[in-house]
Structure formats: C-alpha cells, structure tokens
XYZ file of C-alpha atoms in Angstrom:
318
model
C 73.909 75.336 70.742
C 75.803 73.968 73.712
C 75.565 76.171 76.924
C 78.913 76.284 78.716
C 78.513 76.365 82.452
C 81.270 77.974 84.416
C 82.671 76.048 87.579
C 84.303 77.784 90.106
C 87.698 76.536 90.961
C 87.529 74.797 94.331
C 90.177 76.209 96.793
C 92.701 73.665 97.868
C 92.166 72.314 101.564
C 95.239 73.812 102.723
C 94.381 77.354 101.607
C 90.607 77.215 103.022
C 89.898 79.605 105.500
C 88.200 76.975 107.959
C 91.198 75.066 107.779
C 93.410 78.122 108.870
C 91.117 79.051 111.620
C 91.079 75.316 112.818
C 94.979 75.272 112.897
C 95.256 78.637 114.690
C 92.737 77.517 117.306
C 94.570 74.454 117.827
C 97.814 76.385 117.980
C 96.306 78.937 120.918
C 95.076 75.607 122.865
C 98.382 74.161 122.689
C 100.158 77.418 123.817
C 98.054 77.697 126.872
C 98.702 73.790 127.550
C 102.090 74.692 127.594
C 101.729 77.784 129.590
C 100.134 75.809 132.214
C 102.921 73.059 132.042
C 105.586 75.704 132.651
C 103.560 77.406 135.596
C 103.028 73.548 137.026
C 106.635 72.863 136.792
C 107.500 76.563 138.588
C 104.757 76.209 141.134
C 104.868 72.290 142.052
C 102.410 72.762 144.815
C 99.653 73.970 142.711
C 96.689 72.070 143.054
C 94.666 73.770 140.147
C 97.144 73.480 137.711
C 97.643 69.571 138.688
C 94.212 69.134 138.594
C 93.815 70.877 135.134
C 96.783 68.927 133.343
C 96.991 64.964 133.858
C 100.759 63.688 133.841
C 100.441 62.087 130.304
C 99.136 65.279 128.986
C 102.079 67.213 130.306
C 104.484 64.763 128.314
C 102.438 65.516 125.075
C 102.360 69.199 125.191
C 105.266 70.003 123.402
C 105.123 67.726 120.515
C 101.511 68.805 120.276
C 102.708 72.461 119.883
C 104.992 71.641 116.757
C 102.398 69.541 115.402
C 99.898 72.054 115.677
C 102.189 74.703 113.967
C 103.329 72.365 111.307
C 100.352 72.823 108.913
C 100.243 76.532 109.395
C 103.767 76.725 108.538
C 103.131 74.725 105.262
C 100.120 76.691 104.190
C 102.206 79.859 104.676
C 105.165 78.451 102.796
C 103.000 77.328 99.767
C 101.230 80.626 99.495
C 103.959 82.753 99.732
C 106.483 80.465 98.237
C 107.429 82.854 95.475
C 108.517 85.474 97.951
C 110.749 83.410 99.703
C 112.170 82.383 96.366
C 112.691 86.243 96.037
C 114.162 86.523 99.615
C 116.773 83.597 99.006
C 117.632 85.084 95.571
C 117.740 88.815 96.619
C 119.178 88.756 100.105
C 120.580 85.576 101.189
C 122.560 85.186 98.095
C 123.759 88.540 97.557
C 124.979 88.379 101.316
C 127.155 85.414 100.967
C 128.655 86.385 97.659
C 129.243 89.913 99.202
C 131.134 88.101 101.989
C 132.882 85.644 99.528
C 133.940 87.818 96.767
C 134.358 91.446 98.424
C 132.462 92.831 95.252
C 128.918 94.298 94.896
C 125.946 92.526 93.099
C 126.323 95.202 90.578
C 130.295 94.810 90.160
C 129.887 91.115 89.673
C 127.031 91.496 86.778
C 129.347 93.977 85.013
C 132.236 91.106 85.045
C 129.812 88.745 83.856
C 128.404 91.014 81.304
C 132.064 91.955 80.231
C 133.212 88.260 79.631
C 129.912 87.019 78.026
C 128.452 89.928 75.904
C 129.277 91.697 72.673
C 130.877 94.935 72.987
C 128.729 97.599 71.138
C 125.722 95.396 70.831
C 122.842 96.787 73.054
C 120.992 93.685 72.323
C 123.502 91.361 73.257
C 124.315 93.239 76.754
C 120.590 93.110 77.726
C 120.447 89.388 76.455
C 123.438 88.613 79.058
C 122.213 90.879 81.678
C 118.714 89.039 81.840
C 120.522 85.657 81.869
C 122.559 86.696 84.701
C 119.393 88.243 86.601
C 117.402 84.985 85.603
C 119.933 82.327 86.684
C 122.658 83.684 88.687
C 121.553 86.760 90.949
C 118.449 88.865 91.221
C 118.623 92.411 90.181
C 115.695 94.480 90.254
C 115.843 95.617 86.769
C 112.803 96.434 84.229
C 113.191 92.810 82.757
C 112.387 91.789 79.205
C 108.544 91.409 79.723
C 107.993 95.124 80.962
C 110.735 96.182 79.042
C 108.425 95.427 75.907
C 105.750 97.938 77.324
C 108.861 100.660 77.663
C 110.203 99.630 74.011
C 106.533 100.142 72.237
C 106.108 103.599 73.869
C 109.446 104.736 72.912
C 108.749 103.529 69.311
C 105.220 105.303 69.427
C 106.429 108.873 70.618
C 109.898 109.130 69.593
C 111.149 111.114 72.490
C 113.820 113.928 72.145
C 114.956 114.670 75.737
C 114.474 111.698 78.293
C 114.624 111.524 82.286
C 115.444 108.428 83.722
C 115.320 108.600 87.437
C 117.181 105.552 89.001
C 120.139 104.345 86.738
C 121.182 101.572 88.901
C 123.282 99.240 86.680
C 121.979 100.836 83.764
C 120.035 98.325 82.222
C 116.873 100.633 81.347
C 119.592 103.191 80.324
C 120.761 101.041 77.454
C 117.072 99.702 76.655
C 116.013 103.319 76.128
C 118.862 104.679 74.277
C 119.132 102.016 71.553
C 115.437 102.962 70.698
C 115.886 106.610 70.662
C 116.150 108.589 67.347
C 119.215 110.491 66.602
C 120.087 113.489 68.198
C 118.165 112.455 71.638
C 119.396 112.774 74.735
C 118.768 111.080 78.143
C 119.586 112.359 81.490
C 119.666 109.523 83.950
C 119.994 110.111 87.698
C 121.540 107.826 90.099
C 122.230 108.799 93.744
C 124.617 105.717 94.621
C 128.119 106.625 93.235
C 129.473 102.879 93.537
C 126.043 101.773 91.257
C 126.792 104.751 88.828
C 130.275 103.701 88.243
C 129.146 100.264 87.270
C 126.266 101.803 85.239
C 128.865 104.170 83.087
C 130.585 101.344 82.186
C 127.850 99.371 81.181
C 126.375 102.207 79.225
C 129.880 102.660 77.367
C 130.262 98.885 76.655
C 127.142 99.180 74.840
C 128.308 102.292 72.380
C 126.591 105.313 74.021
C 128.246 108.365 74.819
C 128.126 111.448 76.738
C 126.365 113.191 74.230
C 123.487 110.854 74.043
C 123.477 109.664 77.630
C 124.518 111.844 80.640
C 124.768 110.429 83.908
C 123.865 112.622 86.966
C 125.348 111.352 90.340
C 123.136 113.151 92.724
C 119.601 112.744 94.755
C 116.495 113.146 92.478
C 114.928 115.837 94.287
C 118.276 118.098 94.018
C 118.460 117.750 90.065
C 114.944 117.964 88.981
C 114.769 121.631 90.306
C 118.008 122.375 88.545
C 117.324 120.592 84.946
C 116.494 123.783 83.312
C 119.366 126.050 84.919
C 122.007 123.397 84.958
C 121.232 121.396 81.913
C 119.341 123.570 79.522
C 116.212 121.377 79.819
C 113.080 122.976 78.252
C 110.850 120.343 78.313
C 110.722 116.459 78.939
C 109.324 114.233 76.580
C 109.550 111.067 78.423
C 110.279 110.342 82.078
C 111.017 106.592 83.089
C 110.634 106.223 87.264
C 112.560 103.073 88.875
C 114.114 104.660 91.864
C 112.998 104.374 95.435
C 108.889 104.187 95.470
C 108.809 106.553 98.234
C 110.309 109.197 96.038
C 107.930 108.635 93.214
C 105.128 111.151 94.297
C 107.673 113.674 95.658
C 109.402 113.751 92.446
C 106.202 113.825 90.624
C 105.205 117.181 92.103
C 108.449 118.577 91.735
C 108.338 117.900 88.183
C 104.756 118.969 87.991
C 105.910 122.348 89.449
C 108.790 122.689 87.510
C 107.332 123.439 84.549
C 109.171 121.123 82.332
C 106.013 118.440 81.925
C 104.261 119.548 78.709
C 100.786 118.326 77.032
C 101.663 114.864 75.975
C 104.522 114.042 78.041
C 104.941 110.433 78.756
C 105.522 108.990 82.587
C 106.397 105.384 83.101
C 106.647 104.295 86.684
C 107.931 100.503 87.317
C 106.907 98.495 90.340
C 103.498 100.425 91.494
C 102.179 97.461 92.285
C 104.901 95.645 94.345
C 106.736 96.960 96.296
C 104.031 99.208 95.429
C 103.471 103.292 95.031
C 100.007 103.582 96.559
C 100.269 107.257 97.229
C 101.631 107.779 93.665
C 98.761 105.974 92.166
C 96.233 107.819 94.257
C 97.808 111.248 93.389
C 97.853 110.555 89.529
C 94.007 109.261 89.640
C 92.734 112.259 91.603
C 94.635 115.168 90.235
C 92.965 115.040 86.889
C 96.259 116.304 85.456
C 96.989 112.517 83.828
C 95.606 110.128 81.713
C 96.329 106.861 83.481
C 96.824 103.384 82.360
C 98.214 100.670 84.789
C 99.644 97.692 82.961
C 99.610 94.509 84.960
C 102.631 92.317 84.992
C 104.523 89.850 87.461
C 108.011 91.012 88.902
C 111.154 90.694 86.550
C 112.834 87.439 86.672
C 110.412 86.190 89.600
C 106.972 84.565 88.595
C 104.264 84.337 90.757
C 104.653 88.024 92.303
C 102.104 90.523 91.082
C 103.558 93.905 89.638
C 102.807 96.720 87.162
C 103.818 99.790 85.561
C 101.668 102.901 85.645
C 101.849 104.932 82.311
C 100.887 108.438 82.449
C 100.044 111.026 79.767
C 100.160 114.673 81.001
C 97.309 116.360 80.186
C 98.473 119.953 80.875
C 97.977 122.306 83.857
C 94.056 123.257 84.270
C-alpha cells in the first residue's frame, strides 16, 4: 500500500509573522525618523538633530513612511478582505441608497419582492429575498444555507408553538411558517416598528394570516414574562433567536425562569460566532440544562466569514 504523507501548507509570505513584524519595525523606525525631522524643522539650531539626520535622509523620510506602511496595508486588506466587502455592502451601499431614495433598506427589499416574487408562494418569496440580499444589498437574514438547518429541525420536531425573537423583515418567519403543521402558531417579536411594518407585509404576501403568525411589536424582555398571561402560551416547542446578540443570554434566562421551556424544547440561536454571543455560549455549556450543538457555517450572503448556529435541547430543570 502507498503511504500518504500529509504536508503542511506553507503560509503565504505576506501573512508570515516575521514578514509582518519586519514591516512593523520598519514603520516604527520611519516614524522615529519623521519625528526627528519635524523637530529639526521646528528647532533649526539643534546640533544633535542635524548630526542624527543628514539632508538626504530628511528628504527621503516621507516616502519611506509610505513605502513602509504599504506592505502592512496590503497584508491587512488581503487577510480581512471579506470584512471589507461586508463593510462596503452592509454600511456604505446602505447609507448611499438611504440618502438617494429616502427609504429604508428593508422597504427597498419589500419593493423588490413585491415586483419579482409570486404572491402566496413562500418559496418564491424566499428565493427572491435571497437573490436581492446576494446581489443588491446585504441584509442579515438566516439565509439559504443555514436555513436548511432550521428546516431540518422543523421537519424532525414538528413544533406547535414557536417563539421567534427578531422578526426583522420576516424572512425567517416565512421560512418557519411554511414548514409548520396545521394548527401551529408563531409568536414573532420585533422591537423596531418600521421593520415590523415591512415584515407584516411580507408575511401576509406569503399567505400566512394572523391565526398562524402573530407579530408582537415590543422589546423581547417585555414580551417573554407576559407570554402566558397575555397570549395564553403554556409551553414553547421551539425558540428561534436572531435579534441583538447581547440579548441572547438575558432572554434565555427569562425563558428559563418563565417555566415555558419543557423537556425537549429546541432553541436555535443564529450568529453565535460572528458577531458572536460568547456569554450565551458559556452559560449554556456550563449550566447543565441543555444538550448543546454548534453548527459551523459562514455568514449569510458573505463567504469567507466564519459563523455558526447553536442548537440547544432543553433537558429540564434539575
């Protein structure tokens, strides 16, 4: 039999630590030379500075600084190129089009869906949404790749009562609703009233009425303690979290204290790697209340940025 030898891939020179350190040292030396030059101009009678720098060195300091920073700048651009793409698509393009159109990004997405998708066809609406987010403007939906994880959980567990924290544009709401059995109900929570108006239009356009999807426009920390009293919820079968990442842990603790989590309740939390929810992950791993599984993936609509979803199965209060 042939013996296969695994060879380690060599790191590109531009990303090698020695290369980066050499550039940093060069930059520091150039900054020192530039400082001396400034001082020598401001103190023309300084014999020490004149002795330290020759006239030719003084003329070459500024180009030297630029050349010294260039390799470091190129290294950073190459290493973090996907983050620059995200900054461009999610911030710069959005800001320009907000100014030009006077509409929010979510309202522009709804206009595109209204003119390109088939009303009453949930799959058509999701596909149109994905195309818009991939080619026109970036919106942080769950996306088609991570959406398959959500689809699988819905098919396996067939939940009757679902709580969604973070409706945003209604993408994940439509994705959940299309897979639920007859008689199931979604309570979708969104604190931004403007986004909630867009989400309701998209949800109704997909063919889901108020009996199946109830949109609650209030902060999640106000809704969770009142689910039993105001909405008659006795138990949650599935919770999908895709709102502010800093709210993941406080809202999970509210759910734990509310008594709405039963043995076998599934909690799916998106974007636990990027932007990340480290305190949330630390709690669920140490509490002993959950069976934890993290699905590795990439950020929706942006390849090259690592992300993941946390799948929790509630084991019951010990």
